CSV table of C-alpha atoms and ligand atoms in Angstrom, one decimal:
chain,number,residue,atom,x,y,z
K,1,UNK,CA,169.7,-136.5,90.9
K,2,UNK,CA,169.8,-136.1,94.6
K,3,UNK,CA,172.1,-138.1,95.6
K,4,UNK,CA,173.3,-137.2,99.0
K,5,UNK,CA,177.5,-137.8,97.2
K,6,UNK,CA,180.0,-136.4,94.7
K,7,UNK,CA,179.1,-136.5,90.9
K,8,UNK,CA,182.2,-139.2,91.5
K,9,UNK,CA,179.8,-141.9,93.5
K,10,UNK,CA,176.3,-141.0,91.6
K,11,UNK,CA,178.5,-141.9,88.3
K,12,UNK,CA,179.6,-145.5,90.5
K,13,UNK,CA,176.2,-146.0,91.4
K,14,UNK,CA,174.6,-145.3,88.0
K,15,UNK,CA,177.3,-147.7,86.4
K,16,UNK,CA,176.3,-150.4,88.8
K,17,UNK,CA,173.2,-150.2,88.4
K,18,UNK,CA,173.3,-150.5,84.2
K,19,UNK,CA,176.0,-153.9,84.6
K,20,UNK,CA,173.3,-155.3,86.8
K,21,UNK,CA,170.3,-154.5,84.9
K,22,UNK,CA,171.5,-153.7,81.5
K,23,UNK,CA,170.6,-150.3,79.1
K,24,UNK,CA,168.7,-148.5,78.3
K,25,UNK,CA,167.7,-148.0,82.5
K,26,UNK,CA,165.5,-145.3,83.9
K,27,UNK,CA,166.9,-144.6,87.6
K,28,UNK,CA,164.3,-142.8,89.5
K,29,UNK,CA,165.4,-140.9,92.6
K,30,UNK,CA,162.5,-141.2,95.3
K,31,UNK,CA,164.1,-138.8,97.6
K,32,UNK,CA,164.5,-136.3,95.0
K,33,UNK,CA,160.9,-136.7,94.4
K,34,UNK,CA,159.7,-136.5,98.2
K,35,UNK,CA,162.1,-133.2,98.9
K,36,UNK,CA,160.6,-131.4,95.5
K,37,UNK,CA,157.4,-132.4,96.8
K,38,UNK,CA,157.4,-130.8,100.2
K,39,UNK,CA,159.3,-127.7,98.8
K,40,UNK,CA,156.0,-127.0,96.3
K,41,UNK,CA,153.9,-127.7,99.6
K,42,UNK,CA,156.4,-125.4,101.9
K,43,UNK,CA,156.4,-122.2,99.4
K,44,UNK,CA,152.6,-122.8,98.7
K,45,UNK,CA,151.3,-124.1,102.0
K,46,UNK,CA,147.4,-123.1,100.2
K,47,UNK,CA,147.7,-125.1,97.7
K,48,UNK,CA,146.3,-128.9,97.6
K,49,UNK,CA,148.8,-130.4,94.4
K,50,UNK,CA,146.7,-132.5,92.0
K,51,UNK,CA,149.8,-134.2,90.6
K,52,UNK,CA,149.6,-134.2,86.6
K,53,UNK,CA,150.1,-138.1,86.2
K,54,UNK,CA,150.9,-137.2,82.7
K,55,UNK,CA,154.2,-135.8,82.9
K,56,UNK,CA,155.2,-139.3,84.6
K,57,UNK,CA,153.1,-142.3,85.4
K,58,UNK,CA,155.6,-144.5,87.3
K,59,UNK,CA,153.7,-146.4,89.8
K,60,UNK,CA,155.8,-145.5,92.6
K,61,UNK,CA,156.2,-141.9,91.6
K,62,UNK,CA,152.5,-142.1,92.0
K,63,UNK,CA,152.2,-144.2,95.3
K,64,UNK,CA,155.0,-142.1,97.0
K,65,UNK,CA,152.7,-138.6,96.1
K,66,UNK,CA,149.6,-140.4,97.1
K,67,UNK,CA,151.4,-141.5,100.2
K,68,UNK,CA,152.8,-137.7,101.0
K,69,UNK,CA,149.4,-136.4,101.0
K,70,UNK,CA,148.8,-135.4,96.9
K,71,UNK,CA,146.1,-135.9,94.7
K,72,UNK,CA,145.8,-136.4,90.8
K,73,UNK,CA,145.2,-134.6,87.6
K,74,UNK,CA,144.8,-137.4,85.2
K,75,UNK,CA,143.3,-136.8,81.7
K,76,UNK,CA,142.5,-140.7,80.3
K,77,UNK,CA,140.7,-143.7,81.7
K,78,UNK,CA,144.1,-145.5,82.2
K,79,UNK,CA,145.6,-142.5,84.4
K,80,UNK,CA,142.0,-142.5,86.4
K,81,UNK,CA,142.2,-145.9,87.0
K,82,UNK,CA,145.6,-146.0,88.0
K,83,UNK,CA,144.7,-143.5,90.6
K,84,UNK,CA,141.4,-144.6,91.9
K,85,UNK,CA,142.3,-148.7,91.7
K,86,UNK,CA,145.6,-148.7,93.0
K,87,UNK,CA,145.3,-146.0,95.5
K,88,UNK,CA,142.0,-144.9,96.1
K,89,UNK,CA,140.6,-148.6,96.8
K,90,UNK,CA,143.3,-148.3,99.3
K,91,UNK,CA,141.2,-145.5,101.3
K,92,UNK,CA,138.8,-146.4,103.9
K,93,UNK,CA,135.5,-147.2,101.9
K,94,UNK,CA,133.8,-143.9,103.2
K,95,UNK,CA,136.6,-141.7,101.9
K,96,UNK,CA,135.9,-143.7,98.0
K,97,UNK,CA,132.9,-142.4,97.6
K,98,UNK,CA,133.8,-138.6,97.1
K,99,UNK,CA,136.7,-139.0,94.9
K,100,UNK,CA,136.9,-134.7,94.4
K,101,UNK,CA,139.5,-134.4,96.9
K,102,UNK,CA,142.2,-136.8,95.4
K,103,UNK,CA,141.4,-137.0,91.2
K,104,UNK,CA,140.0,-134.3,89.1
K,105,UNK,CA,139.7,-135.4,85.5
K,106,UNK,CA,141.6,-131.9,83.8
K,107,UNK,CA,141.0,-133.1,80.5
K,108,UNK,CA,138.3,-130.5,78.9
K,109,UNK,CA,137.6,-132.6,75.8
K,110,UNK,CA,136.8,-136.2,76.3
K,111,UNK,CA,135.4,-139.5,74.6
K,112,UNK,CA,131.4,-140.4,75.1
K,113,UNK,CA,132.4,-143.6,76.0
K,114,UNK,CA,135.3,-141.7,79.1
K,115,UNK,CA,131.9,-139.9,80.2
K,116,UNK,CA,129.8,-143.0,80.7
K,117,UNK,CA,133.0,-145.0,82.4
K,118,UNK,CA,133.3,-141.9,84.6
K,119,UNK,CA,129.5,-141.4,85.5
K,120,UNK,CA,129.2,-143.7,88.2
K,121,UNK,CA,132.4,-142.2,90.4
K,122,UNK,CA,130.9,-138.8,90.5
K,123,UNK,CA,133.8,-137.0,89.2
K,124,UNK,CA,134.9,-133.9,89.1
K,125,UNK,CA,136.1,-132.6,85.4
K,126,UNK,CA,136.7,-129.5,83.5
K,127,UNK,CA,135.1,-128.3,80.2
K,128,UNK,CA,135.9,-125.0,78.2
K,129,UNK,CA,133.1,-125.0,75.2
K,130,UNK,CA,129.4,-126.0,74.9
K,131,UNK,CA,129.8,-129.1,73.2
K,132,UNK,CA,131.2,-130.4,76.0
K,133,UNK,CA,128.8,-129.0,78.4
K,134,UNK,CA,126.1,-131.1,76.7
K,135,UNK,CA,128.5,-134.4,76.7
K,136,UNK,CA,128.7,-134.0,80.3
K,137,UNK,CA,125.2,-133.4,80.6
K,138,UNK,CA,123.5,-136.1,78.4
K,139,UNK,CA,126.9,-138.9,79.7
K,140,UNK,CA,128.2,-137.9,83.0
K,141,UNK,CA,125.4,-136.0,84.9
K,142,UNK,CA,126.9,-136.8,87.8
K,143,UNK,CA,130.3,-134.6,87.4
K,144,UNK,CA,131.0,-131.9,89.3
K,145,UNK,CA,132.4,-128.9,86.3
K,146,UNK,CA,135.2,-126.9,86.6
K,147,UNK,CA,135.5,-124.2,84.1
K,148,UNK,CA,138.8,-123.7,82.5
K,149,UNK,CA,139.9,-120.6,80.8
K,150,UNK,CA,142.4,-119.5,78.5
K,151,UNK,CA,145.2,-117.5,79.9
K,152,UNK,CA,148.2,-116.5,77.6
K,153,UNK,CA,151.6,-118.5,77.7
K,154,UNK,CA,154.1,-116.3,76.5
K,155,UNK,CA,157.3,-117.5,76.9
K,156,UNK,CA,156.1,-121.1,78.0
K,157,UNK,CA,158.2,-123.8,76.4
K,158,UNK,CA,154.8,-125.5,75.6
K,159,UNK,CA,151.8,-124.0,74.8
K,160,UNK,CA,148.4,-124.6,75.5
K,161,UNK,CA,145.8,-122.0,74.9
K,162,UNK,CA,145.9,-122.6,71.0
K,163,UNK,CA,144.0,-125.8,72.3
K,164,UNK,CA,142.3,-125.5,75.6
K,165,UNK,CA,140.6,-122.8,78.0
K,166,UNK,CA,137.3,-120.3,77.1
K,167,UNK,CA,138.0,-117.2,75.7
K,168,UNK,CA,136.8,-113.9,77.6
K,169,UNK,CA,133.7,-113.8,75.4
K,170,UNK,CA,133.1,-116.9,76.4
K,171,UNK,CA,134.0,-117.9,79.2
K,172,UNK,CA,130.9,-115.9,81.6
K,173,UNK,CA,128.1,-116.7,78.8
K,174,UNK,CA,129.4,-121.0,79.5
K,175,UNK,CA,129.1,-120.8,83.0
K,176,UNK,CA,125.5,-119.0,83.1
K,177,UNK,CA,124.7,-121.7,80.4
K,178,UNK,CA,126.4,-124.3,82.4
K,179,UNK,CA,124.0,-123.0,85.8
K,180,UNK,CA,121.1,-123.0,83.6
K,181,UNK,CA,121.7,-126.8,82.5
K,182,UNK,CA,121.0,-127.4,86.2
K,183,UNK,CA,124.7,-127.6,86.8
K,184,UNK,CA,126.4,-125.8,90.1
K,185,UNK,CA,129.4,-124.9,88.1
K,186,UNK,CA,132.6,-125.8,91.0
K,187,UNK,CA,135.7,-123.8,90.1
K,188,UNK,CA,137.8,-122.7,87.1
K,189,UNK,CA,140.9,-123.7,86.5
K,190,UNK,CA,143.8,-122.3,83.9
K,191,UNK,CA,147.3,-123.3,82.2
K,192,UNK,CA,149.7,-120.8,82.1
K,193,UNK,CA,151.7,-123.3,79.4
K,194,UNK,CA,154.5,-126.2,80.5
K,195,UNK,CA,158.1,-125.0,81.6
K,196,UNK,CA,156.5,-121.0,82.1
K,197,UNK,CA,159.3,-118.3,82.9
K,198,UNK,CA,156.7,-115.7,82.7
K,199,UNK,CA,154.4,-114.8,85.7
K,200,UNK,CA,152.8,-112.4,84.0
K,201,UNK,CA,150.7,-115.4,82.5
K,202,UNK,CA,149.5,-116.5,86.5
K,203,UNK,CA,149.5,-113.1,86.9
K,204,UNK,CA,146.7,-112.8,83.7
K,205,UNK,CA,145.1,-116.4,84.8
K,206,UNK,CA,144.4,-115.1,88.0
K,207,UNK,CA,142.9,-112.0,87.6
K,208,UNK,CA,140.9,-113.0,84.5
K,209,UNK,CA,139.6,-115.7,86.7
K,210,UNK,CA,138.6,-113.2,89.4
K,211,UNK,CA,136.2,-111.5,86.9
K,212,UNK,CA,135.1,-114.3,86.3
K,213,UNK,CA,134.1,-115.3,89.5
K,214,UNK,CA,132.5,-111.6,90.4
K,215,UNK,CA,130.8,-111.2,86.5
K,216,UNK,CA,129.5,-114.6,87.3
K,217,UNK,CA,127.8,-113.7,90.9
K,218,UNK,CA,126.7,-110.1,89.6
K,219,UNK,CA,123.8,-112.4,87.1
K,220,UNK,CA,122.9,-114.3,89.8
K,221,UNK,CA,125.5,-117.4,90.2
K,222,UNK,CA,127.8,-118.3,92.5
K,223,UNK,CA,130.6,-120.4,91.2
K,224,UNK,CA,131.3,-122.5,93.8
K,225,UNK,CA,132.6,-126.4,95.7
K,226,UNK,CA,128.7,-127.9,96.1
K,227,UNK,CA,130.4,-129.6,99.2
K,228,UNK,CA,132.3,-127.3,100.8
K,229,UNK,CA,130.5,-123.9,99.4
K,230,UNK,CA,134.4,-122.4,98.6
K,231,UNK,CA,135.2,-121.8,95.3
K,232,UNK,CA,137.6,-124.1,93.6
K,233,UNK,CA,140.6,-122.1,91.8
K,234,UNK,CA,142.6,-124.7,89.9
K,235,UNK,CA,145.8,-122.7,88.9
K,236,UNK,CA,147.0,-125.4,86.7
K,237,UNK,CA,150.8,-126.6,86.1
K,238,UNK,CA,153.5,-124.7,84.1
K,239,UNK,CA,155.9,-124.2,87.2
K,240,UNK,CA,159.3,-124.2,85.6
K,241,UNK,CA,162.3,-127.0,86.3
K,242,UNK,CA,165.3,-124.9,87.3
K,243,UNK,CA,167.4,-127.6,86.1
K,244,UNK,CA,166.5,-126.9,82.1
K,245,UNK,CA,166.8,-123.1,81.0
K,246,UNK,CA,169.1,-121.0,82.6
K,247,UNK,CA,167.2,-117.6,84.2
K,248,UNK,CA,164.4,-119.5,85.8
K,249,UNK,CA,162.9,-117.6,88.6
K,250,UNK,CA,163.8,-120.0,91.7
K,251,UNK,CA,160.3,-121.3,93.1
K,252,UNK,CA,160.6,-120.0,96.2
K,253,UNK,CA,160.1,-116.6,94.3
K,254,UNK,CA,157.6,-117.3,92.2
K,255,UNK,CA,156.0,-119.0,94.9
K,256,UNK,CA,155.7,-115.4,97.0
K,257,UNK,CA,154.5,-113.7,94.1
K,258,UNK,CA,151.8,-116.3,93.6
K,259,UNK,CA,150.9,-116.0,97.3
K,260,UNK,CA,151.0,-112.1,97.0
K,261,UNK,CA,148.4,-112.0,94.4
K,262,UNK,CA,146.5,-114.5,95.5
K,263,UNK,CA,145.5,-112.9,98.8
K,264,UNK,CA,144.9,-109.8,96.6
K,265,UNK,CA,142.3,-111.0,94.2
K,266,UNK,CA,140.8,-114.0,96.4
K,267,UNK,CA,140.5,-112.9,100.7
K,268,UNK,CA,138.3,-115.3,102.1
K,269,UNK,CA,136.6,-118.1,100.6
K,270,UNK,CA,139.0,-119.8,98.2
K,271,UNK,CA,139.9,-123.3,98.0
K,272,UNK,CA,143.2,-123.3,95.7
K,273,UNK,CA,144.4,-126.7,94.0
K,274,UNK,CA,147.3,-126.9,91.4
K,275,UNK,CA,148.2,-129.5,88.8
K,276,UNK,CA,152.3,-129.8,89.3
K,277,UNK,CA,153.3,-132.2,86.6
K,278,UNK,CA,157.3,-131.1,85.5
K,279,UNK,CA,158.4,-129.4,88.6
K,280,UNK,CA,157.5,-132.6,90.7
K,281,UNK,CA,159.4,-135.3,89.0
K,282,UNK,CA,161.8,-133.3,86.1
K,283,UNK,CA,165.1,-133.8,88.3
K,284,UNK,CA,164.3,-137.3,89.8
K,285,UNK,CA,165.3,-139.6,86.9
K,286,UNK,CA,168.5,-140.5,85.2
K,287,UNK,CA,169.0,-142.3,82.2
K,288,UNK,CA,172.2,-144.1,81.4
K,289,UNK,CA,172.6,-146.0,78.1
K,290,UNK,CA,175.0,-148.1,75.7
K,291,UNK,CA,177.1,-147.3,72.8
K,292,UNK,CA,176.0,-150.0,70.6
K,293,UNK,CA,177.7,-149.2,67.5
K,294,UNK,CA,180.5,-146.6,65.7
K,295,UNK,CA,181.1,-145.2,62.3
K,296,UNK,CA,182.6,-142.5,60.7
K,297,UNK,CA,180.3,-140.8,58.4
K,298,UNK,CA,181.4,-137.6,56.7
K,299,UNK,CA,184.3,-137.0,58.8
K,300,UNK,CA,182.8,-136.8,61.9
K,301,UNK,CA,182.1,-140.2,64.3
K,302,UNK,CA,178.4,-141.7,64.6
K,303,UNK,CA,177.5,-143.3,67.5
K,304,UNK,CA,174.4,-145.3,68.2
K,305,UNK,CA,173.0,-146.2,71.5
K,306,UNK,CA,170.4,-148.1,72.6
K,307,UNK,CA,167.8,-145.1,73.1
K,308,UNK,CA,166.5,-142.8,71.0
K,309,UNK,CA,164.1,-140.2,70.1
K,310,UNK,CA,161.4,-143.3,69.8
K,311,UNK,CA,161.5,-143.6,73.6
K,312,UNK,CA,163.1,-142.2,76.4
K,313,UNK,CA,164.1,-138.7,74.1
K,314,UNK,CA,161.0,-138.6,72.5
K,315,UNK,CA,160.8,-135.7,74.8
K,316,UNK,CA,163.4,-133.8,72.7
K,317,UNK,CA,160.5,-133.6,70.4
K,318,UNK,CA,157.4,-133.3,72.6
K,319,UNK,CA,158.6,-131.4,74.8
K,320,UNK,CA,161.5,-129.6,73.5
K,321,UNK,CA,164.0,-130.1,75.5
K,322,UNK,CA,167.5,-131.3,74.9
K,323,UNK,CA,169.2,-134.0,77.5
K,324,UNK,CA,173.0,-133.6,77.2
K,325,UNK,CA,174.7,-137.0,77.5
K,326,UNK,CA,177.8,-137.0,79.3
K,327,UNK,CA,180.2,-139.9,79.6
K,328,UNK,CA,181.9,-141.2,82.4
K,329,UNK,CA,185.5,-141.3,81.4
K,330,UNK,CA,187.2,-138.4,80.9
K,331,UNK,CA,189.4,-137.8,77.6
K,332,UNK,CA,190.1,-134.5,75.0
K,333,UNK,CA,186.0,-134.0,73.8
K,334,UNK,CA,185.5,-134.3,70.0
K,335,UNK,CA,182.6,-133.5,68.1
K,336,UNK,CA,180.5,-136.7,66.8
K,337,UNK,CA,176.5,-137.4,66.2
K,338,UNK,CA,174.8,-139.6,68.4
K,339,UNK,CA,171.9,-141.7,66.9
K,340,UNK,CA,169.1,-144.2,68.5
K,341,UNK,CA,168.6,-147.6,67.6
K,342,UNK,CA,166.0,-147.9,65.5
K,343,UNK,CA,166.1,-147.6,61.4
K,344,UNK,CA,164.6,-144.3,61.3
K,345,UNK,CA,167.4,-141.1,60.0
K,346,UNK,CA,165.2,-139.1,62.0
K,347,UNK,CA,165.9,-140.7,65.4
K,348,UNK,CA,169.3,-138.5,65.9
K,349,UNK,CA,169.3,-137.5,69.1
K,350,UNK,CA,172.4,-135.3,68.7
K,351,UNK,CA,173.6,-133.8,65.4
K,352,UNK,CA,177.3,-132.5,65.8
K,353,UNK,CA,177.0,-129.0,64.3
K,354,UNK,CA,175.2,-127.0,67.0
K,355,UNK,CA,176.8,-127.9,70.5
K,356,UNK,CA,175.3,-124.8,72.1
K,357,UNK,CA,171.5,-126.4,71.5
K,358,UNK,CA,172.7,-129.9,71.7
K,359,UNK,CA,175.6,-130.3,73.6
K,360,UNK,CA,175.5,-133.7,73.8
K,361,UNK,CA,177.5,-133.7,70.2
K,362,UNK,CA,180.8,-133.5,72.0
K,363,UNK,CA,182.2,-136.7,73.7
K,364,UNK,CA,185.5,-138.0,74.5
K,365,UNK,CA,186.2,-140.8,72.2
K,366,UNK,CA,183.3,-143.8,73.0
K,367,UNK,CA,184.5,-147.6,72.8
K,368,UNK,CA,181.3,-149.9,72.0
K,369,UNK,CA,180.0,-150.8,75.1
K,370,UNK,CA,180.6,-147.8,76.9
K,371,UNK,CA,178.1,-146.3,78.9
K,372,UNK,CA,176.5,-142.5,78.4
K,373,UNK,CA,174.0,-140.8,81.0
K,374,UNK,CA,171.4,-137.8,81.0
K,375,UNK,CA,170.2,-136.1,83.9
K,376,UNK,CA,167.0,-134.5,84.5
K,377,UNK,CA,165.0,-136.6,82.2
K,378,UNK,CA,162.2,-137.1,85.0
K,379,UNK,CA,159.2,-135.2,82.9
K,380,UNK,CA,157.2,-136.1,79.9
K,381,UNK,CA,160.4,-138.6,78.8
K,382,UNK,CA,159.6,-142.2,79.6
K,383,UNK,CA,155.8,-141.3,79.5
K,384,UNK,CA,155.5,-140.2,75.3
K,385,UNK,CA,158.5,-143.6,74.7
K,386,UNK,CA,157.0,-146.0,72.3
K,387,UNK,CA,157.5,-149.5,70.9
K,388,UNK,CA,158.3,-148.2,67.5
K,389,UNK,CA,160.3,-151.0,65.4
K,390,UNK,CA,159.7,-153.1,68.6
K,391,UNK,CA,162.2,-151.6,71.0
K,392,UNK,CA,160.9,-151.8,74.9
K,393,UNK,CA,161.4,-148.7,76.8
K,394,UNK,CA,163.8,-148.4,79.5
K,395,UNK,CA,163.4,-149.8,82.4
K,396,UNK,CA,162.6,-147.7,85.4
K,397,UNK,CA,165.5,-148.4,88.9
K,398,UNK,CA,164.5,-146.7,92.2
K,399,UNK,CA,167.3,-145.4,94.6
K,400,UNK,CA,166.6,-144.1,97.3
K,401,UNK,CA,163.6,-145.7,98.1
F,1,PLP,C1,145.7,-129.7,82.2
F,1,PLP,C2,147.1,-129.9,82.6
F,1,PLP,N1,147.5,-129.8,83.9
F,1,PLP,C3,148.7,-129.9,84.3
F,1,PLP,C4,149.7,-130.1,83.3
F,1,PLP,C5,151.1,-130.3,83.8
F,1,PLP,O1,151.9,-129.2,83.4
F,1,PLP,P1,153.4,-129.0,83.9
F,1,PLP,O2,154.1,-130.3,83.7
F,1,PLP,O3,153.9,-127.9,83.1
F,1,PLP,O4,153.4,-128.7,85.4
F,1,PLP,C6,149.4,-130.2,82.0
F,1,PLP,C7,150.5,-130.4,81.0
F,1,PLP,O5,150.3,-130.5,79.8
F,1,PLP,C8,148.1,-130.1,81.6
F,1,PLP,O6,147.7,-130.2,80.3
C-alpha cells in the first residue's frame, strides 16, 4: 500500500478503519492504483492498456482507469456491461457507437446467447478455433476478430496455453478461413501466462505473431484494424507484481526489452494494446481481519478469523499465491495454524509446518478480537470470494481517493 507514511501510521490507519467498519475489510489504495497506472503507460508509452477487469472488478478501480485514459479487457456479459453502462454511456453519444477503442471482449470461447447480447455493440472479440469462428459468424456478424495464439508460459505462475491460443499449425489456416468467411481478421493477440518472470515467452508471442502477420499477407490477406488499416497486436497480460516472488525483473526493464523487440519485428504500421490485469491493482489493496476464535489442537494454537480461503484467499488457491498475515503488536513469534470461518477443514489458510511457503504460520500470541492484515491482495482475491456457507465478502474501503 502506498501510503505516503511509516508502516507505524498505515498500521493506525488500517486499525481505524476496521473499528469503524468492522472485518473482514478490503482497503483499496487509489493512489497506488493511479501511480502503477501511469508507470505501465510511462515504460510503454505504445501501448493503449485494455485493463483485464477480471483480476479486480471494483467499480472505482474501474472508474479511476476509465477516467486516466484505459480501456477494458472483459470476458462475460456482467464485466461488458459494467464497462459499457457505467462508463461508456458516460461518453459523448458519437464516441458509443465504436466501442473498439475502450472494450475488447478477450474471451476466445463464449456462450450463443454472449454472441447475440454482443451483436448489436459491434464488438471487437478474439477466437482461437473454428468452432468459434462459425459462432461468431452465424451470432455476432457484426464483431470485429482478433486472432489469439498460443505462446508458451514457462515459468508463469498461471498458465494459459493448455486452454487458449491457436497452435502454429493452426493458427495461418484460421485466419485465411476466417478472410474467407467474409471476415477482415483485426489483430492477434497472445498470453504469455499470469505473474510471467520469463520474457522469453513475449519474446516467443511476438515473433510467432510476426509470422503470422507476413505468412498471412504472402496468401493474399492483410490482417488488419478495418478502421484504422494498422494491425492490432494485443500482447495480452502476464506482467509480473514485484511485490509476490522475489527475482522479478523490475518493469522498467522488461518494459525496454519489450520496446526493443517490438520496433524490431513491427517498424511501421502497428497499433499495440495490452491487457494489464495483476500488475495494475496487485499492490493497491489491504486486507485486515479478526481473530474470532482460539484453540489448541495438537500442540500447536488454532486461530480462526473471519476470512478464509472461501473469499478474500480464495486466491491462495486460484492463483497461487500466499498472503502472509502480520499482526500489529509486536511479541516473541510462535508457530500456530490460522483457519477461516466457515465449516470446511479445507479452508486453512495457514498450516504451521512450512513457514517458508506460508509464513503467515508464525504470529505473536493473538487475543480474540485482535486484528491481522495482508498486503498486496489487490489481484484475482476479492474477485474468485464466494458466499459459500453464507459468509459476505469483505467489504472494499478506499484511501486515498
Ligand atoms: C485474456 C486475458 N487477458 C489478460 C489477463 C490478465 O492477466 P494478468 O493479470 O496476468 O495481467 C488474463 C488473465 O487471466 C487473461 O486471461
Amino acid at each position: 500500500m502506498a501510503f505516503k507514511i511509516t508502516e507505524e501510521t498505515k498500521q493506525a490507519v488500517l486499525q481505524k478503519i476496521a473499528k469503524a467498519k468492522g472485518t473482514p475489510v478490503f482497503v483499496i489504495d487509489i493512489e497506488q492504483l493511479k501511480k502503477n497506472y501511469l508507470r505501465f503507460r510511462e515504460n510503454l508509452p505504445d501501448v493503449q492498456v485494455y485493463y483485464a477487469v477480471k483480476a479486480n472488478s471494483d467499480p472505482l478501480i474501474v472508474k479511476t482507469l476509465f477516467d486516466m485514459g484505459a480501456s477494458f479487457d472483459v470476458a462475460s456479459l456482467p464485466e461488458f456491461h459494467l464497462v459499457r453502462k457505467n462508463l461508456i454511456n458516460l461518453l459523448p453519444s458519437e464516441q458509443q457507437d465504436f466501442i473498439w477503442e475502450k472494450i475488447i471482449y478477450a474471451h476466445p470461447i463464449k456462450m450463443i446467447k454472449t454472441l447475440h447480447e454482443l451483436e448489436p455493440y459491434k464488438p471487437l472479440m478474439t477466437f482461437d478455433n473454428f468452432d468459434e469462428l462459425e459462432k461468431i459468424k452465424r451470432h455476432c456478424p457484426s464483431a470485429g476478430i482478433v486472432l489469439r495464439i498460443e505462446v508458451p508460459n514457462r515459468g508463469s505462475i498461471v498458465n494459459l496455453s493448455s486452454k487458449f491460443g491457436a497452435s502454429r499449425e493452426d493458427a495461418i489456416n484460421l485466419a485465411v478461413k476466417a478472410f474467407e468467411m467474409g471476415f477482415l481478421v483485426e489483430g492477434l493477440s497472445f498470453h504469455v501466462g499470469s505473474q510471467c518472470t520469463n520474457f522469453e515467452n513475449y519474446r516467443n508471442g511476438l515473433n510467432f505473431a510476426a509470422e503470422v502477420f507476413e505468412e498471412a499477407e504472402k496468401k493474399g490477406y492483410k490482417i488488419r484494424n478495418s478502421k484504422t488499416g494498422r494491425r492490432i497486436l494485443d500482447i495480452g497480460g502476464g506482467f509480473p507484481a514485484e511485490e509476490y516472488n522475489t527475482g522479478v525483473m523490475p518493469f522498467e526493464e522488461l518494459a525496454k526489452k519489450l520496446n526493443a523487440e517490438i520496433k524490431k519485428l513491427f517498424p511501421g504500421d502497428i497499433e499495440l494494446i495490452a491487457e494489464p490485469g495483476r500488475f495494475l491493482v496487485a499492490n493497491t489493496c489491504t486486507l485486515v481481519v479478526s481473530v474470532i476464535g482460539r484453540a489448541f489442537r495438537h500442540g500447536i494454537i488454532s486461530y480462526y478469523i473471519d476470512e478464509g480461503l472461501y473469499g478474500t484467499f480464495s486466491g491462495q488457491v486460484f492463483d497461487h499465491q500466499i498472503y502472509a498475515l502480520k499482526a500489529f503488536k509486536g511479541g516473541e513469534k510462535e508457530k500456530c495454524v490460522i483457519f477461516g470461518p466457515t465449516c470446511d477443514g479445507f479452508d486453512t489458510v495457514s498450516p504451521s509446518t512450512n513457514e517458508k511457503k506460508y509464513p503467515c504460520g508464525l504470529l505473536p500470541r493473538m487475543e480474540l478480537g485482535d486484528l491481522l492484515y495482508a498486503d498486496n491482495m489487490g489481484a484475482y482475491t476479492l474477485a474468485s470470494a464466494t458466499n459459500f456457507n453464507g459468509f459476505p465478502v469483505a467489504k472494499a474501503v478506499y484511501v486515498n481517493r
